[in-house]
Tab-separated table of C-alpha atoms in Angstrom:
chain	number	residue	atom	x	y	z
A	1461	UNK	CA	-65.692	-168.028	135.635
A	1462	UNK	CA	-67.854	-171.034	135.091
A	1463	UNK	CA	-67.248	-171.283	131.644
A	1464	UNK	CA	-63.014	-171.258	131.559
A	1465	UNK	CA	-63.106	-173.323	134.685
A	1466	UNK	CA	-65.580	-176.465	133.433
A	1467	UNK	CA	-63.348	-176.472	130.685
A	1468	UNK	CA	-59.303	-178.419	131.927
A	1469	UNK	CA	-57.082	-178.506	128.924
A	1470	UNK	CA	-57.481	-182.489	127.506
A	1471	UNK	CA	-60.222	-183.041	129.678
A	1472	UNK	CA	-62.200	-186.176	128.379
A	1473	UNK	CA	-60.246	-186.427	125.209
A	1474	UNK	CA	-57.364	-188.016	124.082
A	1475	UNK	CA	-54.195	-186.660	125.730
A	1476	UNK	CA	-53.411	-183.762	128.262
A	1477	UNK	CA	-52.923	-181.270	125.514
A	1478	UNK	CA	-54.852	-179.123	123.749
A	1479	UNK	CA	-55.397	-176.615	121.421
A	1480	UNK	CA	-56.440	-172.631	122.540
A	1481	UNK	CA	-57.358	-170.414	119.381
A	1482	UNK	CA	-58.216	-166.950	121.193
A	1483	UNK	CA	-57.880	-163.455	120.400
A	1484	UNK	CA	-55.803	-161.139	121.903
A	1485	UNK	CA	-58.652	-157.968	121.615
A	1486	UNK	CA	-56.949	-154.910	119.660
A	1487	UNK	CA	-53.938	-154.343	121.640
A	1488	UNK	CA	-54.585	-152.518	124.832
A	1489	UNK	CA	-54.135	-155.416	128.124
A	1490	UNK	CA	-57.415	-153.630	129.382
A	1491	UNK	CA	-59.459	-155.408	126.620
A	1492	UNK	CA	-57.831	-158.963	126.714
A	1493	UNK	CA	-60.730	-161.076	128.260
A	1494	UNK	CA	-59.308	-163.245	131.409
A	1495	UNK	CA	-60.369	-166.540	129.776
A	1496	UNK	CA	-57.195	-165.754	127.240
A	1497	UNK	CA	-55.332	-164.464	129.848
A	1498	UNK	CA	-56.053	-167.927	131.899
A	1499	UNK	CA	-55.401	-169.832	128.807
A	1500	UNK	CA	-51.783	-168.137	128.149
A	1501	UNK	CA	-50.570	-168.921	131.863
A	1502	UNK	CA	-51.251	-172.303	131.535
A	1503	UNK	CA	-49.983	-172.563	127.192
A	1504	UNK	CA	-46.219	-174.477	127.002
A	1505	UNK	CA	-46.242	-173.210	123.209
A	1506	UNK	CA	-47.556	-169.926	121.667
A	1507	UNK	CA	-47.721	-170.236	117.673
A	1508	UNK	CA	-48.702	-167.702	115.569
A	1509	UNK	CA	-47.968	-164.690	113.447
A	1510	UNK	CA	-44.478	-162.736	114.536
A	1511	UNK	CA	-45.880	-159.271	115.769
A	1512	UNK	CA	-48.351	-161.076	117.510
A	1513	UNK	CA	-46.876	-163.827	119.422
A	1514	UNK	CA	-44.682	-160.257	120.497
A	1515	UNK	CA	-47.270	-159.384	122.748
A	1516	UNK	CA	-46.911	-162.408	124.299
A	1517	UNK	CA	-44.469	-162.185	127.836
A	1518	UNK	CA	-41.458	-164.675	127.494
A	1519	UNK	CA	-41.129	-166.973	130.256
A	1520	UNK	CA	-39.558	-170.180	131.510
A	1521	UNK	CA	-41.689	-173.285	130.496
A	1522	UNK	CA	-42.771	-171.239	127.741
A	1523	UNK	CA	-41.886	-171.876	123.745
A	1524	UNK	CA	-42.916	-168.981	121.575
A	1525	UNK	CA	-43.313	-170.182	117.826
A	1526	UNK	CA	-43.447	-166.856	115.560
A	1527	UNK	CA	-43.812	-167.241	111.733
A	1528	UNK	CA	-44.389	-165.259	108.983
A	1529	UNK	CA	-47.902	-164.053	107.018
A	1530	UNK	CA	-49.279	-166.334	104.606
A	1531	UNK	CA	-47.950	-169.424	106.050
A	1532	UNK	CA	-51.328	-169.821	108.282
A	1533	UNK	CA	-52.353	-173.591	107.278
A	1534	UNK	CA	-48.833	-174.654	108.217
A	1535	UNK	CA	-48.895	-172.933	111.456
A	1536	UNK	CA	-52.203	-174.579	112.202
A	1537	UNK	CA	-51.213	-178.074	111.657
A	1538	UNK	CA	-47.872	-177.208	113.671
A	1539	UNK	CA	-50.578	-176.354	116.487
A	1540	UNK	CA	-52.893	-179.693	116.027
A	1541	UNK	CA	-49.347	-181.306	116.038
A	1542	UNK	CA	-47.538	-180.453	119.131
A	1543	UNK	CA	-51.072	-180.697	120.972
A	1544	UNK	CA	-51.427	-184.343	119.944
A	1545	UNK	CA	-48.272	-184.354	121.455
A	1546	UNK	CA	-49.562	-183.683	124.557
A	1547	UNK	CA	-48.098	-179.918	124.723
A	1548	UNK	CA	-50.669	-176.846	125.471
A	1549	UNK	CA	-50.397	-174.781	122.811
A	1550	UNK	CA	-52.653	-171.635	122.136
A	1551	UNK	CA	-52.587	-170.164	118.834
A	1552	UNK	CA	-53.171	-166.560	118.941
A	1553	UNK	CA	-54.714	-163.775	116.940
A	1554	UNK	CA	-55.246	-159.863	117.100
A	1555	UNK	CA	-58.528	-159.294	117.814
A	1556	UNK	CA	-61.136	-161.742	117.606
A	1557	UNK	CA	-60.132	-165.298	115.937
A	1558	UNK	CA	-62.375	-165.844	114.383
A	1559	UNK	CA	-62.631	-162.617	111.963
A	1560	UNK	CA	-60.001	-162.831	109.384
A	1561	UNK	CA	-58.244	-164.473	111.382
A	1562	UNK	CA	-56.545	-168.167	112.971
A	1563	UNK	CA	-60.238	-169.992	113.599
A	1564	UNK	CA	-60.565	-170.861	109.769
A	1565	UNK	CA	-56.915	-171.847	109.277
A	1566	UNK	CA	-58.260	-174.848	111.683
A	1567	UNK	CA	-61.311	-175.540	110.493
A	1568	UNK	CA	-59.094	-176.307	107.403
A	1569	UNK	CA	-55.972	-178.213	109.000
A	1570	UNK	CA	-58.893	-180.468	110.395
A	1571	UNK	CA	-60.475	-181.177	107.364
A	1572	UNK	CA	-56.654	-182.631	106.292
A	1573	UNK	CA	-56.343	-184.509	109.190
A	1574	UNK	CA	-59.335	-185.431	111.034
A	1575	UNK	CA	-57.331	-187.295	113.576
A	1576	UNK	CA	-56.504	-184.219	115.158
A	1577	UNK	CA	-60.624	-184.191	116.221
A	1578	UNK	CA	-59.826	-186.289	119.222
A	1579	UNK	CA	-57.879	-184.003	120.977
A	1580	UNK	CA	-59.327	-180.314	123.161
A	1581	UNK	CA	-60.063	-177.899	120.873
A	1582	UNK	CA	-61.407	-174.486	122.136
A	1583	UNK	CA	-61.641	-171.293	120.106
A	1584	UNK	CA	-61.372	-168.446	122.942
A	1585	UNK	CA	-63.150	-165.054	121.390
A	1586	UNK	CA	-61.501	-161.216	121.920
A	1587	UNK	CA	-62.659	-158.240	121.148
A	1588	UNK	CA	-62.453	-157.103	117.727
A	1589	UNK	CA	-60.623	-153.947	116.079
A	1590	UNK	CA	-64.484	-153.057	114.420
A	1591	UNK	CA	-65.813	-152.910	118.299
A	1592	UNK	CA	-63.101	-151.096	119.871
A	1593	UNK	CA	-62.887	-148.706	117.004
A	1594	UNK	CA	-66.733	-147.736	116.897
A	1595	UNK	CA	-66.604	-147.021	120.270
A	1596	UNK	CA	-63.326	-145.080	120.206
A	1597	UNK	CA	-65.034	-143.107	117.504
A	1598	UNK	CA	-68.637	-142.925	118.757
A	1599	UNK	CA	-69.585	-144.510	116.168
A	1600	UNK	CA	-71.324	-147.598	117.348
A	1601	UNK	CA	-72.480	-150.248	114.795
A	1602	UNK	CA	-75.358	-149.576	116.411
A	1603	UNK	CA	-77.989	-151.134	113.266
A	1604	UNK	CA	-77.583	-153.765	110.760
A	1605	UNK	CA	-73.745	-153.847	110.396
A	1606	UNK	CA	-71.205	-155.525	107.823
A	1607	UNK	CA	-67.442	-156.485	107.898
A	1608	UNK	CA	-65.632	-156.318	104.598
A	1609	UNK	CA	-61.688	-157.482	103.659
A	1610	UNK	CA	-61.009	-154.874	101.218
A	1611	UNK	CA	-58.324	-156.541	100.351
A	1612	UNK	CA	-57.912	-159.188	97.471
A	1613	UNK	CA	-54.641	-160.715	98.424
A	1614	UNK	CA	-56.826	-164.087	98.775
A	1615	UNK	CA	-59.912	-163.089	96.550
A	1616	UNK	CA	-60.873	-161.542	93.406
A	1617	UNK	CA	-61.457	-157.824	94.210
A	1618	UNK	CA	-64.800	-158.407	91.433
A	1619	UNK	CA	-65.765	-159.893	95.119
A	1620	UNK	CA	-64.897	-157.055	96.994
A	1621	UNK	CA	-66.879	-154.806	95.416
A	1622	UNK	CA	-70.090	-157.173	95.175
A	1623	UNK	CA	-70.070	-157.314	99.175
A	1624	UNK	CA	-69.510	-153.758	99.347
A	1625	UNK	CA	-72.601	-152.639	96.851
A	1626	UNK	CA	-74.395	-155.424	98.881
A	1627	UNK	CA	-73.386	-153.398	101.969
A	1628	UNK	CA	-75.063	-150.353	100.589
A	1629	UNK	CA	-77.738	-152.200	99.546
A	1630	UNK	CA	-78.961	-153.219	102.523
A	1631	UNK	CA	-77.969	-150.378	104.314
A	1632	UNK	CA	-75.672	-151.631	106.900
A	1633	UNK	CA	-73.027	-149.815	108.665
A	1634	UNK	CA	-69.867	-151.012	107.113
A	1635	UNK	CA	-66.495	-152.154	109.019
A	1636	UNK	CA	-63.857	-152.524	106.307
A	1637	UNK	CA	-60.737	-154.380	106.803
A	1638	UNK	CA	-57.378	-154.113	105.695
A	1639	UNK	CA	-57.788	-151.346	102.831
A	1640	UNK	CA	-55.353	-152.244	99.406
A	1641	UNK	CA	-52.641	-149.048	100.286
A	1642	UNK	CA	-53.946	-148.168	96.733
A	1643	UNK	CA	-57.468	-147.651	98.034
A	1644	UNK	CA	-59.150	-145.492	100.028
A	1645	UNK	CA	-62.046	-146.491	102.123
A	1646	UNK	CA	-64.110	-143.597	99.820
A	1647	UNK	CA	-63.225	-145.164	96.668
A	1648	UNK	CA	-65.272	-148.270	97.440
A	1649	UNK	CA	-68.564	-147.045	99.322
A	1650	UNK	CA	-68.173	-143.340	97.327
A	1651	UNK	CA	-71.392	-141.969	99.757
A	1652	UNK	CA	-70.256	-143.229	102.552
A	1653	UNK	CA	-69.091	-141.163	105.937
A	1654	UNK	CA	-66.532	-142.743	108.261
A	1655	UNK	CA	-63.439	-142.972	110.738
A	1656	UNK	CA	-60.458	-145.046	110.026
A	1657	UNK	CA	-58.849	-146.718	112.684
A	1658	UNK	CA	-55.739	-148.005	113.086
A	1659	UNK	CA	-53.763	-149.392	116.236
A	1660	UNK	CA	-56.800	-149.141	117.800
A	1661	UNK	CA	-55.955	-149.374	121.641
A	1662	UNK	CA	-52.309	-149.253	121.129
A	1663	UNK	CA	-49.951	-147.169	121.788
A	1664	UNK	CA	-46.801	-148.130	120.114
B	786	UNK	CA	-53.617	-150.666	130.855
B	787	UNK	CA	-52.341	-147.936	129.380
B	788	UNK	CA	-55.609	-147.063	127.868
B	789	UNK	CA	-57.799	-147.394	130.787
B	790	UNK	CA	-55.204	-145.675	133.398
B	791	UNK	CA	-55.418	-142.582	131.136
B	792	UNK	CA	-58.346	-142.139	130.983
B	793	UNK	CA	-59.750	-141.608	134.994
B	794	UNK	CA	-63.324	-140.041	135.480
B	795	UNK	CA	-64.052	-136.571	134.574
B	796	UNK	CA	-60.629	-135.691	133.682
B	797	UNK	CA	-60.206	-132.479	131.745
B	798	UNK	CA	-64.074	-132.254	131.409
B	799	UNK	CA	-66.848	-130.679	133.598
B	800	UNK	CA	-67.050	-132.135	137.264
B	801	UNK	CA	-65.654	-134.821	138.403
B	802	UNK	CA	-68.438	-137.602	137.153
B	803	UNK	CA	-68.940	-139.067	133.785
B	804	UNK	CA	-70.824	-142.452	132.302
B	805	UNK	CA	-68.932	-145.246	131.059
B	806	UNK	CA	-71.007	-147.004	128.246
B	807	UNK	CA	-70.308	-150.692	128.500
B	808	UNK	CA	-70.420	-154.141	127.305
B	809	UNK	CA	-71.103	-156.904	129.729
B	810	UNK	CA	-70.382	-159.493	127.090
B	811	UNK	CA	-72.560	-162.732	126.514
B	812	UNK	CA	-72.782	-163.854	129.943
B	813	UNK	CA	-69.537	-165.518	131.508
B	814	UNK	CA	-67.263	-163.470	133.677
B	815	UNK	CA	-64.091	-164.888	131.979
B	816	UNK	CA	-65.532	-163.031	128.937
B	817	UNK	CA	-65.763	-159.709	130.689
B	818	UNK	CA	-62.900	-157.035	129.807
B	819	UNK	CA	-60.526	-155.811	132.422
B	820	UNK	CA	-61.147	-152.098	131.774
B	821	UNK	CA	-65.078	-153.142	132.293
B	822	UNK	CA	-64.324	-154.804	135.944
B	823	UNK	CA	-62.328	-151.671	136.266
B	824	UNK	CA	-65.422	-149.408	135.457
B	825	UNK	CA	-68.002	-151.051	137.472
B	826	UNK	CA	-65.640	-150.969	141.127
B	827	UNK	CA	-65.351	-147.410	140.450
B	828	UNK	CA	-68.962	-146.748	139.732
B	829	UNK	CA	-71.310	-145.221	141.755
B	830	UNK	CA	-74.389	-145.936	139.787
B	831	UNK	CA	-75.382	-148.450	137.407
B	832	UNK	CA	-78.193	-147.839	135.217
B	833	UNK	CA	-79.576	-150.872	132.494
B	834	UNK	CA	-82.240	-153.619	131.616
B	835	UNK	CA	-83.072	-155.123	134.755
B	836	UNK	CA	-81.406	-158.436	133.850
B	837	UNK	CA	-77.886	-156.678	132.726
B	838	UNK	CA	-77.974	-154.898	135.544
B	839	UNK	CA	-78.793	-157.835	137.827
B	840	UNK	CA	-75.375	-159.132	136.599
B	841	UNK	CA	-73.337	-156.074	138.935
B	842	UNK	CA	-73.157	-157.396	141.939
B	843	UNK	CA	-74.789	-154.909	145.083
B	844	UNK	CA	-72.217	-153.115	147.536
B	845	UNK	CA	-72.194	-150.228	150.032
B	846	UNK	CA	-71.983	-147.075	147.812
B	847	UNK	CA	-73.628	-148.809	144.908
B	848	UNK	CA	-76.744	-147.553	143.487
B	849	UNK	CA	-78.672	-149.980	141.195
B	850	UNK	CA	-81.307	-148.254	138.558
B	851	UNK	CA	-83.095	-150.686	136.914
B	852	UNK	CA	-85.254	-150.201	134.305
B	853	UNK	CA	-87.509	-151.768	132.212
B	854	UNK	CA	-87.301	-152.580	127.999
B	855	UNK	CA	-88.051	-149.850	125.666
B	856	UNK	CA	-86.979	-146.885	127.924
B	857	UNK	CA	-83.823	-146.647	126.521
B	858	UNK	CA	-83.883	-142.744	125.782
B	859	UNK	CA	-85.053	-142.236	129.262
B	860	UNK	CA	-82.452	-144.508	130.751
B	861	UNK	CA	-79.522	-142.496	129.299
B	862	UNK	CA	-80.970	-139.106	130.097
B	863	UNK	CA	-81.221	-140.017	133.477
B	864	UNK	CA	-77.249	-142.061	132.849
B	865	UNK	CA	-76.237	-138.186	131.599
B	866	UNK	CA	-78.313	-136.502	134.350
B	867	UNK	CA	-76.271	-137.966	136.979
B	868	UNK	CA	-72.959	-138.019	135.437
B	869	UNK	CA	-73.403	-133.644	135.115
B	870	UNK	CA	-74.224	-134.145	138.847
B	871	UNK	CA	-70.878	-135.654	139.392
B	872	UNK	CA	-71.412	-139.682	139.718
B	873	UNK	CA	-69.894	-141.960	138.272
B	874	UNK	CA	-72.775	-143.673	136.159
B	875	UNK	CA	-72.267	-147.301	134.556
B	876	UNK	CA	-74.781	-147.890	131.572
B	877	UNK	CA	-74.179	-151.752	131.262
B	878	UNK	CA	-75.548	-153.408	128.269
B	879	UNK	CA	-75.363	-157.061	127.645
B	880	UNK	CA	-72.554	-158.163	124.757
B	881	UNK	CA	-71.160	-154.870	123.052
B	882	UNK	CA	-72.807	-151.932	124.030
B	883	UNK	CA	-72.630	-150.716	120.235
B	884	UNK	CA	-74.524	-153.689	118.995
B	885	UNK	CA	-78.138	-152.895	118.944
B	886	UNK	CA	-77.320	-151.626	122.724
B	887	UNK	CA	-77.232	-148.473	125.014
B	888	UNK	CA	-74.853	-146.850	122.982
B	889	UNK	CA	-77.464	-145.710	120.363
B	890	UNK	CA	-79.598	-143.995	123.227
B	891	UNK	CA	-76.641	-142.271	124.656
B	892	UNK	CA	-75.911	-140.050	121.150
B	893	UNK	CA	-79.768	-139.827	120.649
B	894	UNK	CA	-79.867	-138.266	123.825
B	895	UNK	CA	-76.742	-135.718	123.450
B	896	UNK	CA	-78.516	-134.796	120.233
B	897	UNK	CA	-81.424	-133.396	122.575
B	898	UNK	CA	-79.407	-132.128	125.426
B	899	UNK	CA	-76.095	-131.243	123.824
B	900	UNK	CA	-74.915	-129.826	126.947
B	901	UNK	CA	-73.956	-133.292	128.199
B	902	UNK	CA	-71.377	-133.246	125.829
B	903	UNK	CA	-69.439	-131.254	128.281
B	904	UNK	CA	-69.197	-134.434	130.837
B	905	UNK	CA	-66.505	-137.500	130.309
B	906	UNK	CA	-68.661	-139.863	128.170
B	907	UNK	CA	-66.255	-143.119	126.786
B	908	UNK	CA	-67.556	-146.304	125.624
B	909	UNK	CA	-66.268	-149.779	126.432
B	910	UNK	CA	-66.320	-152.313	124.027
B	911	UNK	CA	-67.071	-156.015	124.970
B	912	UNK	CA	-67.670	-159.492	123.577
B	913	UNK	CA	-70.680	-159.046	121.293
B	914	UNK	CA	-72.875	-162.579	121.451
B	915	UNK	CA	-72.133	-162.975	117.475
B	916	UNK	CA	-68.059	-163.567	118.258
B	917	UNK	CA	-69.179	-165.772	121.720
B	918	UNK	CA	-71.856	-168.075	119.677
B	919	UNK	CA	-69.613	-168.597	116.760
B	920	UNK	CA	-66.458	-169.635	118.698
B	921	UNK	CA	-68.567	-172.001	120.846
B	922	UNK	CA	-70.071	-173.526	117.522
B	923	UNK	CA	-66.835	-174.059	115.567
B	924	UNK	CA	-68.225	-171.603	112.915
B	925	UNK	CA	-65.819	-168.627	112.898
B	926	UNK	CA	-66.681	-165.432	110.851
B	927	UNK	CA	-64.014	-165.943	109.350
B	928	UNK	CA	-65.177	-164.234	105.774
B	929	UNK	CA	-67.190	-161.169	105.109
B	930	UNK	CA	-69.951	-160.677	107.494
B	931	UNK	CA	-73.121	-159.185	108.737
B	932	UNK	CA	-75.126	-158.862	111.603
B	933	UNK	CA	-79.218	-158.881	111.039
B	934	UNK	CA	-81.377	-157.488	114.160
B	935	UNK	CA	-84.666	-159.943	112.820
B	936	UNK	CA	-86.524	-157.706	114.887
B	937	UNK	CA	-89.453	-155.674	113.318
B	938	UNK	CA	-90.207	-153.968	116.499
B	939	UNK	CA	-88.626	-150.519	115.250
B	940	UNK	CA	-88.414	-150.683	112.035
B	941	UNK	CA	-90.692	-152.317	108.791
B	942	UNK	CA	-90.501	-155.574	108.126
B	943	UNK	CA	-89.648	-154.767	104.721
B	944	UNK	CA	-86.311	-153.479	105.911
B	945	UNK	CA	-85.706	-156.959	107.149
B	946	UNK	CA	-86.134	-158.332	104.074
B	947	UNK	CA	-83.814	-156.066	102.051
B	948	UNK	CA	-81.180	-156.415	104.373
B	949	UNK	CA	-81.373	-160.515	104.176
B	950	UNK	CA	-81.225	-160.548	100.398
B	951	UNK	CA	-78.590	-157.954	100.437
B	952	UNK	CA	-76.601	-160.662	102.748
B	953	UNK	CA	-77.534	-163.347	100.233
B	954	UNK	CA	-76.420	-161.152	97.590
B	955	UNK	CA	-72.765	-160.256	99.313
B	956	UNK	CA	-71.790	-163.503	100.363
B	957	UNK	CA	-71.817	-162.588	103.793
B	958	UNK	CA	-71.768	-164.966	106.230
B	959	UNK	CA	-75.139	-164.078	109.098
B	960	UNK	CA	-74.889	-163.513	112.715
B	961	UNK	CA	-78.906	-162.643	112.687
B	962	UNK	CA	-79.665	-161.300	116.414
B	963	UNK	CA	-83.060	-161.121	118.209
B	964	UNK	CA	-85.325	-163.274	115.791
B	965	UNK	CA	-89.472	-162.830	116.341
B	966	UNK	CA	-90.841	-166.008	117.886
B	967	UNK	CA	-92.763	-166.173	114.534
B	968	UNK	CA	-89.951	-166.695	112.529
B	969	UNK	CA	-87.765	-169.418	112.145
B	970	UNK	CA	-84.124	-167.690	110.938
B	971	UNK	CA	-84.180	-170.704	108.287
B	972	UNK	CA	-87.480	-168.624	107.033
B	973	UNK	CA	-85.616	-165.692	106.102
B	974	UNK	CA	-82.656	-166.682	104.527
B	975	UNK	CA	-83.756	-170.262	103.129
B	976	UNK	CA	-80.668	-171.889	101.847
B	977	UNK	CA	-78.172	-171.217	104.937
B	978	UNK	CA	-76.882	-173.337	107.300
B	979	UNK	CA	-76.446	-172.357	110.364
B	980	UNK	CA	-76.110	-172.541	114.452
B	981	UNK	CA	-79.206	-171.152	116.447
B	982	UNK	CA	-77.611	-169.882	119.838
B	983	UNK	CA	-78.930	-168.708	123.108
B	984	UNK	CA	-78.008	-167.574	126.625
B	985	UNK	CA	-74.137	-167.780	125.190
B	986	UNK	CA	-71.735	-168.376	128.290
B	987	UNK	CA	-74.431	-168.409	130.713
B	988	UNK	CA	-75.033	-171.444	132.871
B	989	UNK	CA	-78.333	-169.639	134.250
């Protein structure tokens, strides 16, 4: 484990904190990567979104921090915060982080306060729900491949459907996200065949 | 580990062998799944490129089949082969074994020898290089993406093309894999930015 080990939280920056952004793979233990499990033992603070600081064990030492959806730039600079502080905090995600997921909400706390640059930032990557599901499915993205939100909470859907004629387009296998209840997958890429996951690698 | 303790070699198929069709990851053991590990102890044979499988370590009751690039219908013949024989056959690819990987091979080759299909076949998903090299360069995919295989080994050039404008086109942020020595990445798809990454999580 050359990698997790090189890297001590704080080490050579300012403070003994630091920051973990990692993903926590689809939901089965078996696919949580031991780098994330290393980082959790050692976090005084989880943060992130309620069902998913869930999967995180309680124990003493430990602060969990659940919020809410939408509120992802605040939990981010509530992360940058209490590891300035000196705490350990990791910030965690389903899947991978950085796929629609906590990594960006950084990348834009930072740009708001670029103070928090000085302390140890490391974004820790899991699997993610378009890996575990093509191989659940046999299905594996196996040529050119795409990953499209479907959904427009945080976009015009006129963008949704560009990147999806795109995706036929250039004729890459297609990993949609979050599908708009009032869609289904067929309604967008019409010719397409497919599986749709969900809870991939869970079993509540 | 609910998922991998349900699932134990051969049950309810033919014999008592099957193949396990896996992702090594990028390179760092911290980045290798549990249910992986758990594979490769109970394998009897592992069967890859001669540098993935150079990354399973040797032991008594361990056979090693390396093979060279470009075999990779042969390979998983011979990965099936064994596994209707009984063993308990490891296919190890590097990353995610869906992403231009073994995984391909292995439904190319139950198309010619559907008989296989009878054998405990389950693929592993791991931490594809894209998800490693963007967490390591503070770049998450954290919008709409694609993944590119530059190479124009097995397929037209052309196709290449038409898949990089289609990117352009979508808005997709690139993970581009494998690029030919003759091409720069910045050649294909002129106006990105981007991180150039290599041997991701390995020290060697």
């Amino acid at each position: 484990m050359a990698m997790a080990a090189a890297r001590r939280w704080g080490a050579g920056m300012t403070g003994r904190g630091g920051s973990r952004w990692l993903g926590l793979g689809p939901g089965d233990d078996a696919l949580v990567t031991p780098e994330v499990t290393a980082a959790l033992a050692e976090a005084t603070d989880i943060v992130g979104y309620i069902p998913y600081v869930a999967r995180v064990a309680p124990r003493p030492g430990l602060t969990l921090h659940p919020s809410d959806n939408r509120v992802e730039l605040d939990r981010a600079r509530h992360a940058l915060d209490m590891a300035a502080q000196g705490r350990r905090v990791v910030v965690v995600s389903s899947g991978d982080p950085g796929v629609f997921a906590m990594a960006s909400a950084l990348f834009e706390a930072l740009e708001a306060t670029p103070e928090a640059m000085g302390t140890d930032i490391r974004i820790l990557p899991g699997i993610t729900a378009m890996l575990a599901a093509a191989a659940r499915a046999g299905a594996p993205l196996g040529h050119d491949f795409c990953a499209i939100n479907l959904s427009d909470n945080l976009k015009p859907f006129e963008m949704v459907e560009r990147a999806c004629a795109a995706a036929r387009t250039g004729r890459f296998r297609h990993g949609v996200l979050q599908p708009p209840f009032r869609l289904a997958p067929a309604s967008v890429c019409p010719r397409a065949g497919g599986a749709v996951a969900r809870m991939c690698g869970r079993t509540g």
